Coordinates of C-alpha atoms in Angstrom, one line a residue:
X1 CA 0.0 0.0 0.0
X2 CA 1.2 3.5 -0.9
X3 CA 0.9 5.9 2.1
X4 CA 0.6 9.6 1.3
X5 CA 0.4 12.6 3.6
X6 CA -1.7 15.7 3.6
X7 CA 1.3 17.6 2.3
X8 CA 2.0 15.2 -0.6
X9 CA -1.6 15.0 -1.6
X10 CA -1.9 18.8 -1.6
X11 CA 1.2 19.1 -3.8
X12 CA -0.2 16.5 -6.2
X13 CA -3.4 18.5 -6.6
X14 CA -1.5 21.8 -6.9
X15 CA 0.8 20.5 -9.6
X16 CA -2.0 19.0 -11.6
X17 CA -3.9 22.3 -11.4
X18 CA -0.8 24.2 -12.5
X19 CA 0.1 22.0 -15.4
X20 CA -3.5 21.8 -16.8
X21 CA -4.2 25.5 -15.9
X22 CA -7.6 24.5 -14.5
X23 CA -10.0 27.4 -14.1
X24 CA -13.4 27.8 -12.5
X25 CA -15.0 28.0 -15.9
X26 CA -13.7 24.6 -17.0
X27 CA -15.8 21.5 -17.3
X28 CA -13.6 18.5 -16.6
X29 CA -14.5 14.9 -17.4
X30 CA -12.7 12.0 -15.7
X31 CA -13.0 9.0 -13.5
X32 CA -9.6 9.5 -11.8
X33 CA -9.8 10.9 -8.3
X34 CA -6.7 13.2 -8.4
X35 CA -7.9 15.0 -11.5
X36 CA -11.4 15.4 -10.2
X37 CA -10.3 16.8 -6.9
X38 CA -7.9 19.2 -8.5
X39 CA -10.8 20.4 -10.7
X40 CA -13.2 20.7 -7.8
X41 CA -10.7 22.7 -5.7
X42 CA -10.2 25.0 -8.6
X43 CA -14.0 25.7 -8.7
X44 CA -14.5 23.8 -12.0
X45 CA -17.5 21.7 -12.8
X46 CA -16.7 18.0 -13.0
X47 CA -18.4 15.2 -14.9
X48 CA -18.0 11.7 -13.4
X49 CA -19.1 8.7 -15.5
X50 CA -21.6 6.5 -13.7
X51 CA -19.7 3.4 -14.8
X52 CA -15.9 3.3 -14.3
X53 CA -15.5 0.8 -17.2
X54 CA -14.8 3.0 -20.2
X55 CA -17.6 3.1 -22.7
X56 CA -16.7 4.9 -25.9
X57 CA -20.2 5.7 -27.0
X58 CA -21.1 7.2 -23.6
X59 CA -17.8 9.1 -23.4
X60 CA -18.5 10.7 -26.8
X61 CA -22.1 11.5 -25.8
X62 CA -21.0 13.1 -22.5
X63 CA -18.3 15.2 -24.1
X64 CA -20.8 16.6 -26.5
X65 CA -23.8 16.9 -24.1
X66 CA -21.9 18.7 -21.3
X67 CA -19.6 20.7 -23.5
X68 CA -16.6 19.3 -21.8
X69 CA -13.4 21.3 -22.4
X70 CA -10.9 19.2 -20.5
X71 CA -10.6 15.5 -19.9
X72 CA -8.3 12.7 -18.7
X73 CA -7.8 9.3 -20.1
X74 CA -5.3 6.5 -21.0
X75 CA -4.1 5.5 -24.4
X76 CA -6.1 2.3 -24.6
X77 CA -9.3 4.4 -24.2
X78 CA -8.3 6.8 -26.9
X79 CA -7.5 4.0 -29.3
X80 CA -11.1 2.9 -28.9
X81 CA -12.2 6.5 -29.3
X82 CA -10.3 6.8 -32.6
X83 CA -11.9 3.6 -33.9
X84 CA -15.4 4.9 -32.8
X85 CA -15.0 8.2 -34.6
X86 CA -13.7 6.6 -37.7
X87 CA -16.5 4.1 -37.8
X88 CA -19.1 6.8 -37.3
X89 CA -17.4 9.3 -39.6
X90 CA -17.2 12.0 -36.8
X91 CA -14.7 13.8 -34.7
X92 CA -14.5 15.1 -31.1
X93 CA -16.1 18.5 -30.7
X94 CA -14.3 21.8 -31.0
X95 CA -15.3 22.6 -27.4
X96 CA -12.7 20.0 -26.1
X97 CA -9.7 22.2 -25.5
X98 CA -7.4 19.8 -23.6
X99 CA -6.9 16.1 -23.5
X100 CA -4.7 14.6 -20.8
X101 CA -3.1 11.2 -21.5
X102 CA -1.8 9.5 -18.4
X103 CA 0.4 6.6 -19.1
X104 CA 3.9 5.7 -20.3
X105 CA 4.9 4.9 -22.8
X106 CA 2.4 6.9 -25.0
X107 CA 3.5 5.4 -28.3
X108 CA 3.8 7.6 -31.3
X109 CA 1.2 5.5 -33.1
X110 CA -1.3 7.5 -31.1
X111 CA -0.6 10.3 -33.5
X112 CA -3.9 9.2 -35.2
X113 CA -5.6 11.1 -32.4
X114 CA -4.8 14.2 -34.4
X115 CA -7.3 13.0 -37.0
X116 CA -10.3 13.2 -34.7
X117 CA -9.6 16.3 -32.7
X118 CA -9.8 20.0 -33.5
X119 CA -6.5 21.7 -34.5
X120 CA -7.0 23.9 -31.4
X121 CA -7.2 20.8 -29.0
X122 CA -4.1 20.4 -26.9
X123 CA -3.0 16.9 -25.9
X124 CA -0.8 16.7 -22.9
X125 CA 1.0 13.4 -21.9
X126 CA 1.6 13.1 -18.2
X127 CA 4.1 10.7 -16.7
X128 CA 3.6 9.7 -13.0
X129 CA 3.1 6.9 -10.5
X130 CA 0.9 6.2 -7.5
X131 CA 4.0 7.1 -5.4
X132 CA 4.5 10.5 -7.0
X133 CA 2.3 12.3 -9.5
X134 CA 3.0 14.1 -11.8
X135 CA 6.6 13.5 -12.6
X136 CA 6.9 14.9 -16.1
X137 CA 4.7 16.1 -19.0
X138 CA 4.9 16.9 -22.7
X139 CA 2.6 17.7 -25.5
X140 CA 1.8 14.8 -27.8
X141 CA 2.9 16.7 -30.9
X142 CA 6.3 17.3 -29.4
X143 CA 6.5 13.6 -28.5
X144 CA 5.6 12.7 -32.1
X145 CA 8.2 15.1 -33.6
X146 CA 10.9 14.0 -31.2
X147 CA 14.0 12.3 -32.7
X148 CA 15.2 10.8 -29.4
X149 CA 15.7 7.1 -28.9
X150 CA 12.9 6.1 -26.5
X151 CA 9.8 7.7 -25.3
X152 CA 10.0 11.5 -24.6
X153 CA 8.4 12.2 -21.2
X154 CA 9.2 15.9 -21.4
X155 CA 10.1 18.4 -18.7
X156 CA 9.8 17.7 -15.0
X157 CA 6.8 18.9 -13.1
X158 CA 7.5 21.9 -10.9
X159 CA 9.4 21.0 -7.8
X160 CA 10.2 17.4 -8.9
X161 CA 13.9 16.3 -8.9
X162 CA 15.2 13.4 -11.0
X163 CA 18.3 11.3 -10.5
X164 CA 19.4 8.6 -12.9
X165 CA 20.9 5.8 -10.8
X166 CA 22.3 2.8 -12.7
X167 CA 20.1 4.0 -15.7
X168 CA 17.0 3.9 -13.5
X169 CA 14.7 7.0 -13.1
X170 CA 14.6 8.0 -9.4
X171 CA 12.5 10.9 -8.4
X172 CA 11.7 13.0 -5.3
X173 CA 9.7 16.1 -4.4
X174 CA 7.0 17.4 -2.1
X175 CA 4.5 15.3 -3.9
X176 CA 6.4 12.1 -3.0
X177 CA 4.6 9.5 -1.0
X178 CA 5.6 9.0 2.7
X179 CA 6.2 5.2 2.7
X180 CA 4.8 1.8 1.8
X181 CA 2.5 0.5 4.4
X182 CA 4.4 -1.1 7.2
X183 CA 7.8 0.1 6.0
X184 CA 10.1 3.0 6.7
X185 CA 9.8 6.5 5.3
X186 CA 11.2 7.2 1.9
X187 CA 13.1 10.2 0.5
X188 CA 13.2 9.1 -3.1
X189 CA 11.2 6.8 -5.4
X190 CA 12.9 4.3 -7.7
X191 CA 10.4 4.0 -10.6
X192 CA 11.6 0.8 -12.1
X193 CA 11.8 2.7 -15.4
X194 CA 15.1 3.1 -17.3
X195 CA 15.7 6.5 -18.7
X196 CA 18.0 9.4 -19.4
X197 CA 17.8 13.1 -18.5
X198 CA 19.3 16.0 -20.4
X199 CA 18.5 19.5 -21.6
X200 CA 15.7 19.5 -18.9
X201 CA 13.9 16.6 -20.6
X202 CA 13.3 13.1 -19.4
X203 CA 13.3 10.1 -21.8
X204 CA 12.0 6.7 -21.1
X205 CA 14.2 3.9 -22.4
X206 CA 12.6 0.8 -21.0
X207 CA 11.7 -1.1 -17.9
X208 CA 14.1 -2.4 -15.2
X209 CA 11.6 -5.1 -14.4
X210 CA 9.0 -6.7 -16.6
X211 CA 5.6 -5.1 -16.6
X212 CA 2.5 -5.8 -18.7
X213 CA 0.0 -3.0 -19.4
X214 CA -3.5 -4.3 -19.8
X215 CA -6.0 -1.4 -20.4
X216 CA -5.6 0.7 -17.2
X217 CA -3.9 -2.1 -15.1
X218 CA -0.1 -2.5 -14.6
X219 CA 0.7 -6.2 -14.2
X220 CA 4.0 -7.2 -12.7
X221 CA 4.8 -10.8 -13.5
X222 CA 7.4 -11.2 -10.7
X223 CA 4.6 -10.8 -8.1
X224 CA 2.9 -13.9 -9.5
X225 CA 5.8 -16.1 -10.6
X226 CA 6.4 -17.7 -7.2
X227 CA 2.7 -18.6 -6.8
X228 CA 2.5 -20.0 -10.3
X229 CA 5.7 -22.1 -9.8
X230 CA 4.1 -23.7 -6.7
X231 CA 1.0 -24.9 -8.7
X232 CA 1.4 -28.5 -9.5

């Protein structure tokens, strides 16, 4: 279990609000608690889907009906949205000003998102973890145009410090969690991601440990290997 403090949670919400420039006139659509709370504390109106299982048709309907101008989702959801819009010969409405993608890596293949959004819609890719959020962020177009080897994560969130130790991305900041339940307090989080940092930009190069991304779930095979090996 990841244990946060009032201070770290406050910093998470403050950084999200700052990066997304959330205002009281915004209408924010998401099922993710951090983004909803940041929006509420900024005085914005929030739209929470009744079913947390992503439904493309309902998502599109809600974006249009409530004139949503900012929303958060993961790449797997937007891949479905691209398919839905292409199938129905439609695009996301012009009222949608900002799309936040939360996951890493956000593959360049998601550039197809540009075909279903307005030219004025900004897509921001946010890199973070339950232990510390956000870590870094970059606009999708900059990621697509990047010539770096790996996945460009962008510049660090305000107040977040990065160290590359044995090629692993290690981060700290006021938004860092306090400890894992039952363990000692931490001062830095080792992400398990391999990366490099230069020119104020963070680049993801791979994983130190195996991880499978299935929709919005991160699956770590090492957790289950010992159990599987004991099954006769």
